[in-house]
Coordinates of C-alpha atoms in Angstrom, one line a residue:
Chain E
M10 CA -23.6 13.5 -31.6
N11 CA -20.3 14.3 -29.6
E12 CA -18.3 16.8 -30.7
I13 CA -14.6 17.1 -31.4
G14 CA -12.5 18.5 -28.6
T15 CA -15.8 16.8 -25.9
Y16 CA -13.7 15.4 -22.4
V17 CA -15.0 11.5 -22.6
R18 CA -14.2 7.9 -21.6
I19 CA -13.7 5.6 -23.3
R20 CA -13.4 1.5 -22.7
R21 CA -11.2 -1.5 -24.9
T22 CA -10.6 -5.3 -24.5
L23 CA -7.0 -5.4 -24.1
L24 CA -7.4 -9.6 -23.2
N25 CA -9.8 -11.6 -24.6
P26 CA -10.1 -14.9 -21.5
E27 CA -7.5 -16.6 -24.5
E28 CA -4.8 -15.1 -23.6
R29 CA -5.2 -14.0 -20.5
S30 CA -2.2 -15.0 -18.5
D31 CA -1.9 -18.4 -17.1
N32 CA -1.3 -17.9 -13.7
L33 CA -5.5 -16.9 -12.5
P34 CA -8.3 -18.7 -11.0
E35 CA -10.9 -19.8 -12.8
D36 CA -13.4 -16.9 -13.0
T37 CA -10.9 -14.2 -13.5
K38 CA -8.9 -15.9 -16.9
K39 CA -12.7 -16.6 -18.2
V40 CA -13.5 -12.4 -18.2
P41 CA -11.5 -10.5 -20.6
F42 CA -9.0 -7.8 -19.0
K43 CA -9.7 -4.3 -20.1
M44 CA -9.4 -0.8 -20.1
W45 CA -10.8 2.5 -18.9
V46 CA -9.4 5.6 -19.8
K47 CA -10.7 9.5 -20.6
G48 CA -9.2 12.1 -23.1
Y49 CA -10.5 14.6 -25.8
L50 CA -12.4 13.6 -28.8
Q51 CA -10.8 13.8 -31.8
E52 CA -14.0 12.6 -34.2
E53 CA -17.2 13.7 -33.9
V54 CA -19.7 10.1 -33.0
E55 CA -22.1 8.8 -31.1
L56 CA -22.0 7.9 -27.5
F57 CA -21.5 3.6 -27.6
D58 CA -19.4 4.6 -31.5
I59 CA -15.4 3.0 -31.5
V60 CA -13.3 6.2 -31.7
T61 CA -10.2 7.6 -31.1
I62 CA -9.3 9.7 -28.4
K63 CA -5.8 12.2 -27.2
T64 CA -5.5 11.7 -22.9
L65 CA -3.9 14.0 -20.8
T66 CA -0.1 13.2 -21.8
G67 CA -1.2 13.6 -25.5
R68 CA -1.5 9.6 -26.1
I69 CA -3.2 8.3 -28.3
E70 CA -6.2 5.6 -27.8
T71 CA -8.8 3.8 -29.1
G72 CA -12.1 2.5 -27.8
R73 CA -15.4 2.3 -26.8
L74 CA -16.8 5.2 -26.2
K75 CA -19.1 5.1 -22.7
E76 CA -19.3 8.4 -21.3
V77 CA -19.6 11.6 -21.9
N78 CA -18.6 14.9 -19.5
P79 CA -17.5 11.5 -17.2
P80 CA -18.2 12.3 -13.6
Y81 CA -17.1 11.0 -10.0
K82 CA -19.3 9.0 -8.6
H83 CA -18.1 7.5 -5.0
S84 CA -20.1 9.6 -2.5
Y85 CA -20.2 9.2 1.3
G86 CA -22.4 6.5 0.2
D87 CA -24.8 5.8 2.4
F88 CA -26.6 5.6 6.3
V89 CA -24.8 3.1 8.2
P90 CA -27.0 2.6 11.0
E91 CA -23.8 -0.1 12.9
V92 CA -21.7 3.0 12.9
M93 CA -23.4 5.0 15.2
V94 CA -23.6 1.6 17.0
L95 CA -19.9 1.1 17.3
S96 CA -19.8 5.1 18.3
D97 CA -22.3 5.0 21.2
V98 CA -19.4 1.3 22.2
I99 CA -16.7 3.8 21.7
R100 CA -18.4 6.6 24.3
N101 CA -20.0 4.1 26.3
D102 CA -16.7 1.9 27.5
F103 CA -14.9 5.7 27.6
F104 CA -17.0 7.5 28.9
G105 CA -19.5 5.6 30.7
D106 CA -22.4 5.0 30.2
H107 CA -24.7 7.6 28.9
N108 CA -27.4 6.3 27.1
E109 CA -29.7 6.6 30.5
Chain F
M4 CA 6.8 -4.3 -32.5
N5 CA 4.7 -7.9 -31.5
N6 CA 2.8 -6.7 -28.1
S7 CA 1.2 -9.7 -26.8
F8 CA 1.4 -10.6 -23.2
Q9 CA 4.7 -12.3 -23.8
A10 CA 6.2 -10.6 -26.3
L11 CA 6.2 -7.7 -24.0
M12 CA 6.9 -9.9 -20.9
N13 CA 10.3 -11.1 -22.1
R14 CA 11.6 -7.4 -23.0
K15 CA 10.3 -7.0 -19.0
N16 CA 14.3 -6.7 -18.4
E17 CA 14.9 -4.4 -21.3
I18 CA 12.5 -2.0 -20.4
M19 CA 13.0 -1.9 -16.6
K20 CA 16.7 -0.6 -17.3
K21 CA 16.0 1.7 -19.3
S22 CA 12.6 4.0 -17.0
V23 CA 14.6 3.3 -13.7
G24 CA 17.8 4.4 -14.6
I25 CA 19.9 2.0 -12.2
D26 CA 21.8 -0.9 -14.1
Y27 CA 20.3 -3.9 -11.4
D28 CA 23.5 -6.3 -12.7
K29 CA 26.2 -4.5 -10.8
Y30 CA 24.7 -5.4 -7.8
E31 CA 24.5 -9.2 -8.2
Y32 CA 26.7 -12.1 -7.1
D33 CA 27.3 -15.2 -8.2
G34 CA 24.7 -17.2 -6.5
I35 CA 20.7 -16.3 -5.4
G36 CA 22.5 -13.2 -3.3
F37 CA 22.7 -9.5 -3.8
D38 CA 25.3 -6.2 -3.3
Y39 CA 21.9 -5.3 -0.3
E40 CA 24.0 -2.1 1.1
Y41 CA 25.3 -1.6 -1.4
M42 CA 22.3 -0.7 -4.1
M43 CA 20.6 1.7 -1.5
N44 CA 24.1 3.7 -0.8
D45 CA 24.6 4.2 -4.3
Q46 CA 22.0 6.2 -5.9
G47 CA 23.6 10.0 -5.6
Y48 CA 21.4 10.0 -1.8
D49 CA 22.1 11.0 1.4
L50 CA 19.5 11.7 4.6
E51 CA 20.4 15.0 4.2
T52 CA 20.0 15.8 1.2
V53 CA 16.9 13.8 1.1
K54 CA 15.3 15.7 4.2
Q55 CA 16.2 18.8 1.8
I56 CA 14.6 17.9 -1.5
Q57 CA 11.4 16.7 0.7
L58 CA 11.5 19.6 2.9
E59 CA 11.7 21.7 -0.8
N60 CA 8.3 19.9 -1.6
M61 CA 6.5 20.1 1.2
V62 CA 6.9 17.0 2.5
G63 CA 8.2 15.3 6.1
N64 CA 8.8 17.1 9.1
T65 CA 4.5 15.9 10.3
P66 CA 3.6 16.2 13.7
L67 CA 4.0 13.6 16.3
V68 CA 1.0 13.6 18.3
E69 CA 0.3 11.7 21.5
L70 CA -2.7 9.4 22.0
K71 CA -3.9 10.4 25.4
N72 CA -7.2 9.7 25.3
I73 CA -6.5 6.1 23.6
T74 CA -3.8 5.5 25.5
K75 CA -5.6 6.4 28.5
Y76 CA -9.1 3.3 26.9
A77 CA -5.8 0.8 25.8
R78 CA -5.4 0.8 29.8
K79 CA -9.2 0.5 30.8
Y80 CA -8.4 -3.3 29.6
A81 CA -4.5 -3.4 30.9
K82 CA -2.9 -5.0 33.8
K83 CA -1.8 -2.6 36.2
G84 CA 1.2 -0.5 35.6
Y85 CA 0.9 -1.4 31.7
G86 CA -0.5 -0.1 29.4
A87 CA 2.5 1.9 27.1
R88 CA 1.5 5.9 25.6
I89 CA 0.8 5.0 22.1
F90 CA 2.0 8.2 19.9
L91 CA 1.4 9.5 15.6
K92 CA 3.0 10.5 13.3
D93 CA 0.2 12.3 11.2
E94 CA 1.7 12.3 8.1
A95 CA -2.1 12.6 6.6
A96 CA -0.2 16.2 6.7
N97 CA 1.8 15.5 3.8
I98 CA 1.3 17.4 0.3
S99 CA -1.2 14.4 -1.2
G100 CA -2.1 13.7 1.9
S101 CA 0.0 10.1 3.1
F102 CA 3.4 9.6 3.7
K103 CA 4.0 7.7 0.3
A104 CA 4.7 11.7 -0.2
R105 CA 8.2 10.9 1.4
R106 CA 8.8 8.2 -1.3
A107 CA 7.4 9.9 -4.4
A108 CA 9.1 13.0 -3.4
L109 CA 13.0 11.1 -4.0
A110 CA 11.2 8.7 -7.7
V111 CA 10.1 12.0 -8.9
N112 CA 13.9 14.0 -8.1
K113 CA 15.5 11.8 -9.4
A114 CA 14.1 11.7 -13.2
K115 CA 13.8 14.9 -13.4
A116 CA 17.3 15.0 -12.3
L117 CA 17.9 12.0 -15.4
G118 CA 15.6 14.0 -17.8
Y119 CA 12.9 12.2 -18.5
K120 CA 9.7 13.9 -19.6
G121 CA 7.4 12.0 -17.2
V122 CA 6.7 9.4 -14.3
I123 CA 4.5 6.3 -15.2
A124 CA 3.6 4.3 -11.1
A125 CA 1.4 0.9 -10.6
T126 CA -0.6 1.5 -8.0
S127 CA -4.6 1.7 -6.9
G128 CA -3.1 4.1 -4.1
N129 CA -2.5 7.0 -2.4
Y130 CA 1.6 6.4 -4.3
G131 CA 0.0 7.0 -7.1
A132 CA -1.7 10.8 -5.6
A133 CA 2.0 11.6 -4.3
V134 CA 3.2 10.4 -7.6
A135 CA 1.2 13.1 -9.4
A136 CA 1.1 15.7 -6.6
L137 CA 5.5 15.3 -6.8
A138 CA 4.7 15.2 -10.5
A139 CA 2.9 18.7 -11.1
K140 CA 5.1 21.0 -9.1
A141 CA 8.2 18.9 -11.4
G142 CA 6.6 19.9 -14.2
L143 CA 6.8 16.3 -15.3
K144 CA 3.8 13.9 -16.7
C145 CA 3.2 11.7 -15.0
I146 CA 0.4 8.2 -15.7
I147 CA -1.2 6.1 -12.8
V148 CA -1.7 2.5 -13.5
Q149 CA -4.4 0.7 -11.3
E150 CA -6.5 -2.2 -11.2
T151 CA -9.9 -0.6 -10.7
F152 CA -12.9 -2.5 -11.7
D153 CA -14.3 -6.0 -11.9
S154 CA -15.9 -8.0 -14.7
R155 CA -19.3 -6.1 -13.5
N156 CA -17.7 -2.5 -14.0
V157 CA -18.1 -1.9 -10.1
S158 CA -15.6 -0.6 -8.3
Q159 CA -14.0 0.0 -4.4
P160 CA -14.6 3.4 -4.1
E161 CA -11.2 4.2 -2.0
I162 CA -9.4 3.6 -5.6
A163 CA -12.4 5.5 -7.0
E164 CA -11.3 8.9 -4.7
K165 CA -8.0 8.4 -5.0
A166 CA -7.9 8.1 -9.0
R167 CA -10.3 11.0 -8.4
K168 CA -7.5 12.6 -6.2
C169 CA -4.6 12.0 -9.4
E170 CA -6.2 13.0 -11.7
A171 CA -6.5 16.3 -9.5
F172 CA -2.9 17.0 -10.0
G173 CA -3.5 16.4 -13.3
A174 CA -2.2 13.0 -14.0
E175 CA -3.7 10.2 -16.7
V176 CA -5.3 6.9 -15.2
I177 CA -5.7 4.2 -16.3
Q178 CA -7.9 2.2 -14.5
L179 CA -7.5 -1.6 -15.4
S180 CA -10.0 -4.9 -14.3
V181 CA -8.7 -7.7 -12.2
G182 CA -5.7 -8.9 -13.1
P183 CA -2.1 -9.1 -11.5
E184 CA -1.8 -8.3 -16.2
L185 CA -1.8 -4.5 -14.8
F186 CA 1.7 -5.3 -15.5
Y187 CA 1.4 -5.8 -19.0
T188 CA -0.3 -2.7 -19.7
F189 CA 2.7 -1.1 -17.8
L190 CA 5.8 -2.3 -19.0
R191 CA 3.8 -0.9 -22.6
L192 CA 3.1 1.8 -21.2
L193 CA 6.9 2.7 -20.6
E194 CA 8.0 1.5 -23.4
D195 CA 5.3 3.7 -25.3
T196 CA 5.9 6.9 -23.1
G197 CA 10.2 6.4 -22.4
Y198 CA 9.0 7.5 -19.0
F199 CA 10.2 7.1 -16.4
N200 CA 9.1 4.0 -14.1
A201 CA 8.4 5.6 -10.5
S202 CA 8.5 2.1 -8.9
L203 CA 7.3 1.9 -4.7
Y204 CA 10.3 -0.8 -4.9
S205 CA 13.7 1.3 -6.3
P206 CA 16.2 2.0 -3.5
Y207 CA 14.6 6.0 -4.1
G208 CA 11.2 4.8 -2.9
I209 CA 12.7 3.8 0.2
M210 CA 15.6 5.6 0.5
G211 CA 12.6 8.6 0.8
I212 CA 10.9 7.0 3.8
E213 CA 13.9 7.4 5.8
T214 CA 13.5 10.6 6.9
L215 CA 10.3 8.8 8.5
G216 CA 12.1 6.9 10.8
H217 CA 14.6 8.7 11.2
E218 CA 11.9 12.0 12.8
I219 CA 10.7 9.4 14.7
A220 CA 13.9 8.4 16.2
H221 CA 14.4 12.6 17.3
E222 CA 10.9 14.2 18.4
V223 CA 10.0 11.2 20.9
K224 CA 13.8 11.3 21.9
Q225 CA 13.2 14.9 22.0
L226 CA 10.1 14.9 23.8
T227 CA 10.2 11.6 26.4
G228 CA 14.3 11.5 26.4
K229 CA 14.6 7.8 25.5
Y230 CA 14.2 5.9 21.9
P231 CA 10.3 4.6 21.1
E232 CA 10.7 0.5 22.7
A233 CA 8.6 0.0 19.6
V234 CA 7.1 1.2 15.9
I235 CA 4.4 -0.3 15.2
V236 CA 3.8 0.4 11.0
T237 CA 0.9 -0.8 8.2
N238 CA 3.0 -2.7 6.0
A239 CA 1.4 -3.8 2.9
G240 CA 4.3 -4.0 0.4
G241 CA 7.3 -4.0 2.9
G242 CA 8.6 -0.9 2.0
N243 CA 7.2 1.4 4.3
L244 CA 8.3 -0.7 7.2
T245 CA 12.4 -0.9 5.8
G246 CA 12.6 2.5 5.1
T247 CA 11.0 3.1 8.6
A248 CA 13.9 0.6 9.7
R249 CA 16.2 1.8 8.6
G250 CA 16.4 5.6 9.6
L251 CA 15.6 4.8 12.9
K252 CA 18.4 2.3 12.5
S253 CA 20.7 5.1 11.0
A254 CA 19.2 7.6 14.1
G255 CA 21.1 5.5 16.5
A256 CA 17.5 3.8 18.0
L257 CA 19.1 0.5 17.6
N258 CA 17.3 -1.2 19.7
T259 CA 13.4 -0.1 19.2
K260 CA 11.6 -3.1 18.6
I261 CA 9.8 -3.1 14.5
I262 CA 6.1 -4.1 14.3
A263 CA 4.4 -4.8 11.0
A264 CA 0.7 -4.8 11.1
S265 CA -1.5 -5.7 8.7
V266 CA -5.2 -6.1 7.8
N267 CA -6.5 -10.1 8.0
L268 CA -8.2 -10.8 4.7
Y269 CA -6.6 -14.9 5.0
G270 CA -8.9 -16.5 1.8
L271 CA -9.6 -13.2 0.0
H272 CA -6.9 -14.3 -3.7
M273 CA -5.8 -10.9 -4.4
A274 CA -6.0 -12.0 -8.4
S275 CA -9.5 -13.1 -7.8
D276 CA -12.1 -11.5 -10.1
V277 CA -15.0 -12.3 -7.8
D278 CA -13.2 -11.4 -3.5
F279 CA -12.0 -8.2 -5.4
N280 CA -15.0 -6.6 -4.2
K281 CA -15.1 -8.9 -1.2
K282 CA -12.9 -6.6 0.7
S283 CA -13.4 -3.3 2.0
F284 CA -8.9 -2.8 2.5
T285 CA -7.5 -2.2 -0.9
T286 CA -3.8 -1.8 0.8
G287 CA -2.5 -2.8 4.4
H288 CA -3.3 -6.1 4.1
T289 CA -2.3 -9.3 4.7
G290 CA -2.6 -10.2 0.9
F291 CA 0.4 -7.2 -0.5
G292 CA 2.0 -8.1 3.0
I293 CA 2.5 -11.8 3.1
P294 CA 3.0 -12.6 -1.1
F295 CA 5.7 -8.9 -0.6
A296 CA 8.0 -10.1 2.8
T297 CA 8.4 -13.9 1.4
L298 CA 9.3 -12.8 -2.5
P299 CA 10.6 -9.1 -2.1
D300 CA 11.0 -9.5 -5.8
R301 CA 8.5 -10.3 -6.9
S302 CA 8.0 -6.2 -7.6
D303 CA 7.9 -4.3 -10.8
V304 CA 12.2 -4.1 -10.2
P305 CA 14.6 -6.8 -10.9
R306 CA 15.6 -6.1 -7.3
S307 CA 12.8 -4.7 -4.6
A308 CA 14.4 -1.9 -2.4
A309 CA 11.6 -3.3 0.3
R310 CA 13.5 -5.9 2.3
P311 CA 10.9 -6.3 4.9
L312 CA 11.9 -9.6 6.4
R313 CA 16.0 -7.7 7.2
Y314 CA 14.0 -5.4 9.9
M315 CA 10.9 -7.7 11.0
D316 CA 10.8 -7.7 15.1
Q317 CA 7.5 -9.6 14.5
Y318 CA 4.6 -8.8 13.2
V319 CA 0.4 -9.0 13.5
M320 CA -3.4 -8.8 12.4
V321 CA -6.2 -8.0 12.5
N322 CA -10.1 -8.2 11.2
Q323 CA -11.3 -5.0 8.8
G324 CA -13.8 -4.1 11.6
S325 CA -11.0 -3.5 14.3
V326 CA -9.5 -0.9 12.3
F327 CA -12.9 0.5 11.3
F328 CA -13.5 0.3 15.3
M329 CA -10.9 2.5 15.9
T330 CA -10.7 4.8 12.8
Q331 CA -14.3 5.7 14.5
A332 CA -12.4 5.8 17.7
L333 CA -9.5 8.5 16.2
A334 CA -12.0 10.7 15.4
L335 CA -14.3 10.1 18.7
L336 CA -11.7 10.6 21.7
E337 CA -9.1 12.5 19.5
G338 CA -10.0 14.5 17.0
M339 CA -8.8 13.5 14.3
E340 CA -10.9 11.9 11.5
R341 CA -8.0 9.9 9.2
G342 CA -8.8 7.6 6.3
P343 CA -10.0 3.5 7.2
A344 CA -6.6 1.5 5.4
G345 CA -3.8 4.1 7.6
N346 CA -6.1 2.7 10.5
T347 CA -4.2 -0.5 11.1
S348 CA -1.6 -0.8 13.1
L349 CA -3.3 2.2 15.6
A350 CA -5.3 -0.5 16.1
A351 CA -3.0 -3.2 16.3
A352 CA -1.4 -0.2 18.9
F353 CA -3.8 -0.5 21.3
S354 CA -4.0 -4.1 21.5
L355 CA -0.2 -4.7 21.6
A356 CA 0.4 -1.4 24.1
Q357 CA -1.6 -3.6 26.3
E358 CA 1.0 -5.6 26.9
M359 CA 3.8 -3.6 27.4
K360 CA 4.9 -1.4 30.2
E361 CA 3.1 1.4 31.5
D362 CA 6.4 3.3 30.8
E363 CA 7.0 2.1 27.3
I364 CA 6.4 3.7 24.1
I365 CA 4.8 2.8 21.6
V366 CA 4.9 4.1 18.1
V367 CA 2.7 4.3 14.7
Q368 CA 4.5 5.8 12.3
E369 CA 0.7 6.7 9.8
T370 CA -2.4 8.4 9.3
E371 CA -3.7 8.9 5.7
Y372 CA -6.5 11.4 4.2
T373 CA -10.4 10.6 4.3
G374 CA -12.8 11.7 2.0
A375 CA -15.7 10.3 -0.2
G376 CA -14.7 6.6 -1.0
K377 CA -11.8 6.2 1.1
H378 CA -13.8 6.6 4.9
L379 CA -15.9 4.2 6.9
L380 CA -19.0 4.9 5.8
P381 CA -19.0 4.4 1.5
Q382 CA -16.9 1.8 2.5
I383 CA -18.7 -0.3 4.8
S384 CA -22.0 0.3 3.2
F385 CA -20.1 -0.6 -0.3
A386 CA -19.8 -3.7 1.8
K387 CA -23.4 -4.4 3.0
K388 CA -24.4 -3.8 -1.1
N389 CA -22.2 -7.0 -1.4
G390 CA -23.4 -9.2 0.8
I391 CA -21.0 -8.9 3.4
K392 CA -22.6 -9.1 6.8
I393 CA -21.9 -6.1 9.6
L394 CA -21.6 -8.0 12.9
F395 CA -20.7 -7.2 16.9
G396 CA -18.8 -10.0 18.7
N397 CA -15.8 -11.0 18.7
P398 CA -13.5 -9.7 16.0
L399 CA -10.9 -13.5 16.2
D400 CA -14.0 -14.9 14.8
E401 CA -14.7 -12.4 11.6
V402 CA -13.8 -14.4 8.0
P403 CA -12.9 -12.2 5.0
G404 CA -15.7 -12.2 2.3
K405 CA -18.6 -13.3 4.2
N406 CA -18.2 -11.1 7.9
I407 CA -17.1 -7.8 9.5
I408 CA -17.4 -8.1 12.9
F409 CA -16.8 -4.9 15.3
P410 CA -15.4 -5.5 18.3
K411 CA -18.6 -5.7 21.3
D412 CA -16.8 -3.3 23.2
G413 CA -12.9 -2.2 23.7
S414 CA -12.1 -5.3 25.0
Y415 CA -13.0 -7.2 22.5
L416 CA -9.7 -5.7 20.1
K417 CA -7.7 -7.9 19.7
H418 CA -4.5 -8.6 17.2
S419 CA -3.4 -12.5 16.4
E420 CA 0.1 -13.6 15.3
I421 CA 1.7 -14.1 12.4
H422 CA 4.7 -16.4 13.2
M423 CA 7.9 -15.0 11.9
D424 CA 9.6 -18.0 11.3
D425 CA 6.9 -19.9 8.8
L426 CA 7.5 -16.0 7.1
R427 CA 10.8 -17.2 6.9
K428 CA 10.3 -20.8 6.2
T429 CA 8.0 -19.6 2.8
Y430 CA 10.6 -17.3 2.1
L431 CA 13.0 -20.5 1.8
K432 CA 11.1 -22.4 0.0
K433 CA 12.3 -21.7 -3.3
F434 CA 16.1 -22.4 -2.5
K435 CA 14.5 -26.0 -0.7
N436 CA 16.9 -28.7 -3.5
I437 CA 19.2 -26.2 -4.2
N438 CA 23.5 -26.6 -2.7
L439 CA 23.8 -22.9 -1.2
T440 CA 27.3 -21.8 -1.1
Q441 CA 28.8 -20.1 2.3
K442 CA 28.3 -16.3 0.4
D443 CA 24.6 -17.3 -0.2
F444 CA 24.1 -18.0 3.4
D445 CA 25.5 -14.3 4.6
F446 CA 23.3 -13.4 2.2
L447 CA 20.1 -15.7 4.2
S448 CA 21.3 -14.8 7.3
E449 CA 20.6 -10.5 5.8
E450 CA 17.5 -11.3 4.6
L451 CA 16.1 -13.3 7.1
N452 CA 17.6 -11.5 10.2
I453 CA 18.5 -15.1 11.6
T454 CA 22.7 -17.5 11.6
K455 CA 23.1 -19.9 9.4
E456 CA 22.0 -22.5 12.0
K457 CA 18.7 -21.1 11.7
I458 CA 18.4 -21.0 8.4
I459 CA 19.2 -24.8 8.2
N460 CA 17.4 -25.8 10.6
L461 CA 14.1 -24.2 9.1
L462 CA 15.4 -25.3 5.2
G463 CA 14.3 -29.3 7.3

């Protein structure tokens, strides 16, 4: 059970495929249009329940509870060996070949 | 109230009028045109006032640096006597890390002056961070609406970082899946909250950038005794180019060539759920650059103040691999680690400088901040996860959505041209079957920066 006041992230479908704009590519037209937003829980609920939250600007939104204490997950990514090669190309071009 | 997609779109004009604080009707001509200069000069700001507002907000007066090593690198591949000096305006030094702070400073100032409680902006990028930062400073609430996810709930690392940045300044971020219905959500929020529409395309959004063109003209003249021969601008929605060009002209740099540069994303559909995560650039690309140049009023206000074809002398493209290449070169040779998207025009400048004489000057007019997600490593590793092949070779062979090709060496980094007349023809398409009056032709002449005869010729 998640307590009132917990910071969470919810998701809601705003438009079902048949309600979407006519002017869309096929792949987009067949999927729903969804929204994610964060805010404070207004009721005691379980993960994946339909919940009400209060957002940072004080608006009330409803949707399915997807994440509690939502973290940032983006990073500097995986190691990319090609970027090491790229660096060598640039340095060799500019300073001359120094990898002998 | 009926909030179906269609019902809301029908209330569009009414919602817009309330949320921008501008009555656009008064600038309209009979016929197809409107009085652009009247609209720009009617908002109660002159350049000195704009400068003052920006100064108080830690915006503007960014360093202008000569990229001596990158210039030397470009000259390696130029004919004798060729290879222009490349200068760079380090716009990452603005309060929110990009030139977008110039636009936001004015929009937020206007919102505050008109008594709005908050501001809303629809943007996936640096502009959101800029509005959020300036709103925080002004004590206004802020909502940023961004296109973030595909239907698998996967988001571009660059967009995820920009959401974090907006939240760092206390903004509420609303994230949406792929589709132009973002505009529907945006309208609904404007109506529900009564907040100000901090549109990128309002006169404020453009006037804020005029200081950038002004600074470039004066700083280059002071350093070198002349105005630059060319200024190159990364082009997406057209505002950066329009504002910079207007600023240069108002400073007296009338002969400086204005060059647009975009990342080539031909073949990827901007409203496609599948294509969304196959691109490595979320802005500065042809998917925005071409449609906004050829149909400027497609934006979120009735008349866009961003009208790039009025000022553009040349439009070039570079591939994704070349922009990453120059991002790395900027770090390795100049000690400047900056975000990739802002380096689009730098990549083009590297190639264009080789066609200019060595006593000429080309100014790259922006950089942007970098960080987790918004950096070549996460962007390239994300591309690999989405099945994009990473190759070395000739960048002009790159197929957006299939591969990213890094130049095999610096000599392979070349721009390609987008023909200005092709853009103008596309712009004119919707007027083909209309009987145009002299006033209409006058308007089109200003819009496309060509004569009536040429317009008739292009209309075919």
